[in-house]
mmCIF file of C-alpha atoms in Angstrom:
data_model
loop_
_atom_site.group_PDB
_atom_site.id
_atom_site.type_symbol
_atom_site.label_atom_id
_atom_site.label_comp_id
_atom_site.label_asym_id
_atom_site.label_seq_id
_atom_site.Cartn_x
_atom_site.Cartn_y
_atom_site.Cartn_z
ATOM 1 C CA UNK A 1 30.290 12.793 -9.453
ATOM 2 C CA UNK A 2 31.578 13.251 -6.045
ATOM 3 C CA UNK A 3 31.666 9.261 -4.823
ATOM 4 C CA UNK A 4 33.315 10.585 -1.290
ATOM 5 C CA UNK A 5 29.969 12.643 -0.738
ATOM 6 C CA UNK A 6 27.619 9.460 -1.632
ATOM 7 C CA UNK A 7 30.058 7.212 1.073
ATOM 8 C CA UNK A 8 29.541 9.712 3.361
ATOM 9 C CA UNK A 9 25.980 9.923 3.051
ATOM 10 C CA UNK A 10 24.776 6.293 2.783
ATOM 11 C CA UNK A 11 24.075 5.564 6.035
ATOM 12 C CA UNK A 12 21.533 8.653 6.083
ATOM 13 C CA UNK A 13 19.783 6.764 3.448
ATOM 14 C CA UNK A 14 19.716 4.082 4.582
ATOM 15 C CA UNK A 15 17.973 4.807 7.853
ATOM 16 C CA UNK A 16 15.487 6.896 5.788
ATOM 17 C CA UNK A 17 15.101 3.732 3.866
ATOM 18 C CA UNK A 18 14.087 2.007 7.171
ATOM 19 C CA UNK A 19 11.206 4.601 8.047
ATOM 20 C CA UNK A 20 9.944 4.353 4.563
ATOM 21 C CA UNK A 21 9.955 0.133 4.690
ATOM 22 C CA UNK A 22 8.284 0.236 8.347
ATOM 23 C CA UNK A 23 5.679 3.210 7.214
ATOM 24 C CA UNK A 24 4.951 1.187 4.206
ATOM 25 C CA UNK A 25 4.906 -1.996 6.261
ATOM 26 C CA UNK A 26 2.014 -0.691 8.242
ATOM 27 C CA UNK A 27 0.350 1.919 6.009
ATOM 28 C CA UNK A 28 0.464 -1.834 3.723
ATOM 29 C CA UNK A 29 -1.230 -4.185 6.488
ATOM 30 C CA UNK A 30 -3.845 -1.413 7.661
ATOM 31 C CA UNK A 31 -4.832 -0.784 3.939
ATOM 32 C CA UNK A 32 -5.564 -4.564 3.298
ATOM 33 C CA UNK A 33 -7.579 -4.955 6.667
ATOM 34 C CA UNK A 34 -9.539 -1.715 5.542
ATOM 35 C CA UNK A 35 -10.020 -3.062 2.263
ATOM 36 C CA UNK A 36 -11.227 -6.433 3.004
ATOM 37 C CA UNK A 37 -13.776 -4.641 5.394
ATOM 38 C CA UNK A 38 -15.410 -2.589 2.729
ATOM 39 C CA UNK A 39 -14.747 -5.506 0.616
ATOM 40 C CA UNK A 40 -17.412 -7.360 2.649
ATOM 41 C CA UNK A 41 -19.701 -4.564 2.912
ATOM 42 C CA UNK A 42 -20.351 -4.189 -0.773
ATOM 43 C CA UNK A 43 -20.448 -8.073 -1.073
ATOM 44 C CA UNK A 44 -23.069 -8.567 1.366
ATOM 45 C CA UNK A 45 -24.598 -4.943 0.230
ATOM 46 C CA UNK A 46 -25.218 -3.520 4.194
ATOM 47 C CA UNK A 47 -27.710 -1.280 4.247
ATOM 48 C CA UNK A 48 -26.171 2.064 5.102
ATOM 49 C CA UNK A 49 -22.535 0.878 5.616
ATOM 50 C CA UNK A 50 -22.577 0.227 2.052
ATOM 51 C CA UNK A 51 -23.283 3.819 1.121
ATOM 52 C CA UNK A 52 -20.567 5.300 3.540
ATOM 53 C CA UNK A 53 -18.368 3.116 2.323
ATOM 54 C CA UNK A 54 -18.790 3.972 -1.533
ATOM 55 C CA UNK A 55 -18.523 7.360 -0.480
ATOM 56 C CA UNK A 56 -15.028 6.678 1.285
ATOM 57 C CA UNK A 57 -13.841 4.832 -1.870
ATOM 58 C CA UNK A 58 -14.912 7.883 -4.362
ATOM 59 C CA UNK A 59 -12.715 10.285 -1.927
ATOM 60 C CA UNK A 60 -10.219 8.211 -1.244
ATOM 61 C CA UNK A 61 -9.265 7.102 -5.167
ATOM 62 C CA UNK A 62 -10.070 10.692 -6.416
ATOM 63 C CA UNK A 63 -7.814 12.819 -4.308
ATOM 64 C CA UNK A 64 -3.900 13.492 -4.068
ATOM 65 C CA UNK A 65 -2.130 11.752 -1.355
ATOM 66 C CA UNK A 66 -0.208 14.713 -0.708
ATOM 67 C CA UNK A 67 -3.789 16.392 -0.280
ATOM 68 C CA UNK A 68 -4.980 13.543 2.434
ATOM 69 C CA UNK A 69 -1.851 14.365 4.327
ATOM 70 C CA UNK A 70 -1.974 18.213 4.552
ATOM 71 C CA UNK A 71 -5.822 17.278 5.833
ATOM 72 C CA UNK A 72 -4.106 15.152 8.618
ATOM 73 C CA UNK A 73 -1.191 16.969 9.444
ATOM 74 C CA UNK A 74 -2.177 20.482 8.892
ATOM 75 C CA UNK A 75 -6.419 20.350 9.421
ATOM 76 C CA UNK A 76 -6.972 18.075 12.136
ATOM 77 C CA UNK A 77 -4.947 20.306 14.707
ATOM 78 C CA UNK A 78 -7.326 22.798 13.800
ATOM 79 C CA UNK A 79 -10.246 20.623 15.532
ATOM 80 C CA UNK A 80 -7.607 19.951 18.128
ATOM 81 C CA UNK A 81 -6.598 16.690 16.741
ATOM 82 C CA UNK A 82 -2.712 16.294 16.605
ATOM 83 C CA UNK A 83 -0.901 13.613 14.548
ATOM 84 C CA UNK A 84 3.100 13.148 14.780
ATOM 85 C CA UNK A 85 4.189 12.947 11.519
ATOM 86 C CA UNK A 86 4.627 9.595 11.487
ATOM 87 C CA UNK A 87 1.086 8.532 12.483
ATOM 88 C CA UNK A 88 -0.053 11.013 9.591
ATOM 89 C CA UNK A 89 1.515 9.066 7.219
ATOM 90 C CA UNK A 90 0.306 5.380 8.397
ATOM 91 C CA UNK A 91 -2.974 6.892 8.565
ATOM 92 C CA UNK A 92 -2.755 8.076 4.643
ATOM 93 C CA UNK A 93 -1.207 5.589 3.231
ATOM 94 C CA UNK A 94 -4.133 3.259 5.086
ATOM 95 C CA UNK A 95 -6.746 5.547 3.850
ATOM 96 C CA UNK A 96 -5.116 5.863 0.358
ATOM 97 C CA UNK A 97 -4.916 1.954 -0.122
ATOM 98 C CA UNK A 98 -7.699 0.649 1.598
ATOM 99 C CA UNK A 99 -10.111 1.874 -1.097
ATOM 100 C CA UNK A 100 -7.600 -0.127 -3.458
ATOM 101 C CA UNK A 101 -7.343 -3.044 -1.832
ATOM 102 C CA UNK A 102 -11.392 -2.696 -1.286
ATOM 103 C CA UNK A 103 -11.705 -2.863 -5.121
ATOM 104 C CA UNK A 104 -9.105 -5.602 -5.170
ATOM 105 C CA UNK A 105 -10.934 -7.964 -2.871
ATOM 106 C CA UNK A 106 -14.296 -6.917 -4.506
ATOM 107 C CA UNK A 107 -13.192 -8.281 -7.762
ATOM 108 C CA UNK A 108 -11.546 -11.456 -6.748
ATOM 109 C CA UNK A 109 -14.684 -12.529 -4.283
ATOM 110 C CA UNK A 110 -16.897 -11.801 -7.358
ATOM 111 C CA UNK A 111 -14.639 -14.033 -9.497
ATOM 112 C CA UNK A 112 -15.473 -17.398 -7.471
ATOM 113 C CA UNK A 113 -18.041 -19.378 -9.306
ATOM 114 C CA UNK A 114 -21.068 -19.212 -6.736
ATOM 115 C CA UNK A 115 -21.189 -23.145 -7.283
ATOM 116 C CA UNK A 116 -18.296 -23.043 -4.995
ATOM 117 C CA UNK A 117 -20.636 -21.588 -2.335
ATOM 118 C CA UNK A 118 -23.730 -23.443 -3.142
ATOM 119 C CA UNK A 119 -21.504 -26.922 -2.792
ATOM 120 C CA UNK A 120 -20.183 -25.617 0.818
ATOM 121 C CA UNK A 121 -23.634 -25.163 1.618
ATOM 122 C CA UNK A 122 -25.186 -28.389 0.359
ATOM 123 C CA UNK A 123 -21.879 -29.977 2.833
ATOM 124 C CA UNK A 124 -23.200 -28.440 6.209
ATOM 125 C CA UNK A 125 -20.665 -25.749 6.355
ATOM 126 C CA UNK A 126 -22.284 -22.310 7.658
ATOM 127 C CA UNK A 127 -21.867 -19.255 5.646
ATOM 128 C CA UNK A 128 -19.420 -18.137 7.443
ATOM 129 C CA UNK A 129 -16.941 -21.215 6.785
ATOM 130 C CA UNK A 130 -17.730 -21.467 3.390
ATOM 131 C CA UNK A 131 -16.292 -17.219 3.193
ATOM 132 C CA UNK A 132 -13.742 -18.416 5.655
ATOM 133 C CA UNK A 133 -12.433 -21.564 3.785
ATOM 134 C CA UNK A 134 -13.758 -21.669 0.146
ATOM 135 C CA UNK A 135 -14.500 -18.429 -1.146
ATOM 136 C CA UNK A 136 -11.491 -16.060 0.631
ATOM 137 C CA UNK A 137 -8.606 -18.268 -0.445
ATOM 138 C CA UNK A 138 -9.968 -18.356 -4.030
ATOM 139 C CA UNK A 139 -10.264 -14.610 -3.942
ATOM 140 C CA UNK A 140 -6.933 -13.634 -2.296
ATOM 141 C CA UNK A 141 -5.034 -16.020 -4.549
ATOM 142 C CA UNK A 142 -6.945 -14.697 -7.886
ATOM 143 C CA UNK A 143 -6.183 -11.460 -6.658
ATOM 144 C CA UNK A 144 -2.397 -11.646 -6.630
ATOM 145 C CA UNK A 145 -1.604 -9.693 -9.551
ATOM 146 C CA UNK A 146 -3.698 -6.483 -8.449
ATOM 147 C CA UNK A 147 -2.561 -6.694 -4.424
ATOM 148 C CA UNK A 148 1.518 -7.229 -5.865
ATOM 149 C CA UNK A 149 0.218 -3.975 -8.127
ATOM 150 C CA UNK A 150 -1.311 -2.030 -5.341
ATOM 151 C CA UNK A 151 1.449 -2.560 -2.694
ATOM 152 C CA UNK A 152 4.304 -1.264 -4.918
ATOM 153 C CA UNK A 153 1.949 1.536 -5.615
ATOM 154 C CA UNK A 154 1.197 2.468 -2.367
ATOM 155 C CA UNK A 155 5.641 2.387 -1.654
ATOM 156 C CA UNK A 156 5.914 4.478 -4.143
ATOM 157 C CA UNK A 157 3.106 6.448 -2.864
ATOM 158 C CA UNK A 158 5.178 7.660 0.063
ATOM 159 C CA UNK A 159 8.024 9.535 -1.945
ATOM 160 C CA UNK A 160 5.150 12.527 -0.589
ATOM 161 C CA UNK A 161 5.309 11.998 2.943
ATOM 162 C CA UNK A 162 8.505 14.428 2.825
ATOM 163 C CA UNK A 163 5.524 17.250 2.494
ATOM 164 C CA UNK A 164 4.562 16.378 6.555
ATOM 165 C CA UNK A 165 8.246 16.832 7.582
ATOM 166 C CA UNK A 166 8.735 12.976 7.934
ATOM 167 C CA UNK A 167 12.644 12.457 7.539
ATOM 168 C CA UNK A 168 11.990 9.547 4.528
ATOM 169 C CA UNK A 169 13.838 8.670 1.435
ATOM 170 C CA UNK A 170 12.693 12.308 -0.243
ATOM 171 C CA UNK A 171 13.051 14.253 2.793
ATOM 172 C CA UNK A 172 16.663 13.148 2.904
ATOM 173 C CA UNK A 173 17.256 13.661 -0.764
ATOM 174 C CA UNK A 174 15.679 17.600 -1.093
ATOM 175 C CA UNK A 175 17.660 18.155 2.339
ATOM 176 C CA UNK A 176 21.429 17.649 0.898
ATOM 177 C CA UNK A 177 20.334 19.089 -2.030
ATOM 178 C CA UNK A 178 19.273 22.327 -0.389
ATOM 179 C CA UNK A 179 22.714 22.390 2.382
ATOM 180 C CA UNK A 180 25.043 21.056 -0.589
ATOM 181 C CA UNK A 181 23.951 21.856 -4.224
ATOM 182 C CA UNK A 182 24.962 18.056 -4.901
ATOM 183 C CA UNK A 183 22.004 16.869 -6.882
ATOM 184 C CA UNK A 184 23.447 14.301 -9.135
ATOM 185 C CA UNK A 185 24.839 12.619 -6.034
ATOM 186 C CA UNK A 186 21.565 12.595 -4.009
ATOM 187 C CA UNK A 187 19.481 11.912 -6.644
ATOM 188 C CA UNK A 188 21.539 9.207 -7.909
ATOM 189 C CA UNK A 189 21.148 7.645 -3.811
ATOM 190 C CA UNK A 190 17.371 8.606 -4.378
ATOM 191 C CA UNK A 191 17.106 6.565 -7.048
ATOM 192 C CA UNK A 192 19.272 3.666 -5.924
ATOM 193 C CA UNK A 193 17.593 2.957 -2.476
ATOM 194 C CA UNK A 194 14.202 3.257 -4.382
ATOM 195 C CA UNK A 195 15.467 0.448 -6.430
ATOM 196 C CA UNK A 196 17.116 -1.535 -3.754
ATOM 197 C CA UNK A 197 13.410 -1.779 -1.680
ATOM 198 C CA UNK A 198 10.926 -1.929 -5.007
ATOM 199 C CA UNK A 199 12.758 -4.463 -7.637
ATOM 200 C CA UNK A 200 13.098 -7.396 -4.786
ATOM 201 C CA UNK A 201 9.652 -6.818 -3.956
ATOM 202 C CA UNK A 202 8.814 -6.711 -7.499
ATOM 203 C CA UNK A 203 10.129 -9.916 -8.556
ATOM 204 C CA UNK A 204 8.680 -11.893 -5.588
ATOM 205 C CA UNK A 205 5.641 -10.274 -6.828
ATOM 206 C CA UNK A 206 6.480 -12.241 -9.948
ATOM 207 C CA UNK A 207 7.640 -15.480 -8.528
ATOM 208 C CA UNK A 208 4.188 -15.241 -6.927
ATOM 209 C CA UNK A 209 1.928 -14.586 -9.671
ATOM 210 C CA UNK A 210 3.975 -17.913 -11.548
ATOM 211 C CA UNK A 211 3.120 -19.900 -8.708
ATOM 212 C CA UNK A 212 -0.327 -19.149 -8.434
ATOM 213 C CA UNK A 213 -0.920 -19.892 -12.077
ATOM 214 C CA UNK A 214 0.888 -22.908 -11.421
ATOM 215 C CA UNK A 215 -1.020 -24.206 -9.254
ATOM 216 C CA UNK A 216 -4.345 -23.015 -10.973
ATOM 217 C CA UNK A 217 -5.500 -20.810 -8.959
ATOM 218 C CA UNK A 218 -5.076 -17.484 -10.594
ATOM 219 C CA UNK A 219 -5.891 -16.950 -13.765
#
């Protein structure tokens, strides 16, 4: 194990650690916004909107992220729309998760008792403030467990965007491996800065999911 090669070559991992965090950070935030969209459309069953967005789920969950990307980065030039490499991957990761984070929200709306509603109602509140304040909060929080699920996923998900010449964690890795034969060493830094971004996140997931059960909300 050559430890002078891994010194050398930390910093270059850890700035393709950085473009991996903000890709995921965004790819992350677009996902949920997508999902609680279609979220709402199956909910409130919109005519139309509901059937497009079924559709997007079935493609979405069913095919390769590393497929979705070569659509983006290699087909949409071909209709004369050009991505950078970066914006391909926000865009998959978005369109990967949101169909996740769709079935997420789905499931937690569903689990509120509809009491909950029909006692906002029977206050005053408008349908819109009893979504806003009774049912969403009960949702997100009973959701915890699959959203902490689906966003390490989804981080995980982007050891592929290396495919779309996007200088991540991978791209890094195969790239020493190919100029210097030393695979033990960049595998080993592969493996480490994987660790060093997912296990924090992974026990906050935790400390989350304790909390929520806690406090009775989850269940």
């Amino acid at each position: 194990m050559d430890f002078e090669f891994i010194r050398a070559y930390m910093p270059l991992y850890a700035e393709a650690a950085g473009m991996t965090l903000r890709i995921s950070f965004l790819g992350i935030l677009l996902s949920a916004a997508i999902g609680l969209l279609c979220s709402l459309v199956k909910i409130f069953k919109i005519p139309v909107l509901k059937s497009i967005v079924n559709g997007y789920i079935e493609v979405s969950r069913n095919t390769p992220l590393l497929i979705q990307l070569f659509f983006l980065y290699f087909g949409l030039p071909k209709i004369g729309v050009v991505l950078s490499s970066e914006s391909c991957a926000v865009t998959g990761l978005a369109f990967l998760g949101g169909s996740y984070m769709a079935e997420a929200f789905r499931t937690g709306i569903e689990q509120v008792p509809v009491i909950q509603s029909e006692s906002g109602l029977s206050l005053g509140l408008t349908k819109g403030q009893v979504f806003r304040y009774i049912i969403l909060p009960q949702a997100v929080t009973t959701s915890v467990p699959v959203f902490c699920a689906n966003i390490i996923f989804l981080i995980k998900e982007t050891s592929v965007f290396s495919a779309v010449a996007l200088a991540d964690l991978m791209f890094v890795a195969k790239d020493l491996i190919g100029i210097y034969y030393k695979t033990d060493e960049a595998l080993l830094m592969l493996v480490a800065a994987y660790l060093i971004i997912l296990l924090p996140i992974s026990l906050f997931c935790s400390w989350i999911e304790r909390r929520v059960r806690y406090a009775e909300f989850g269940n």
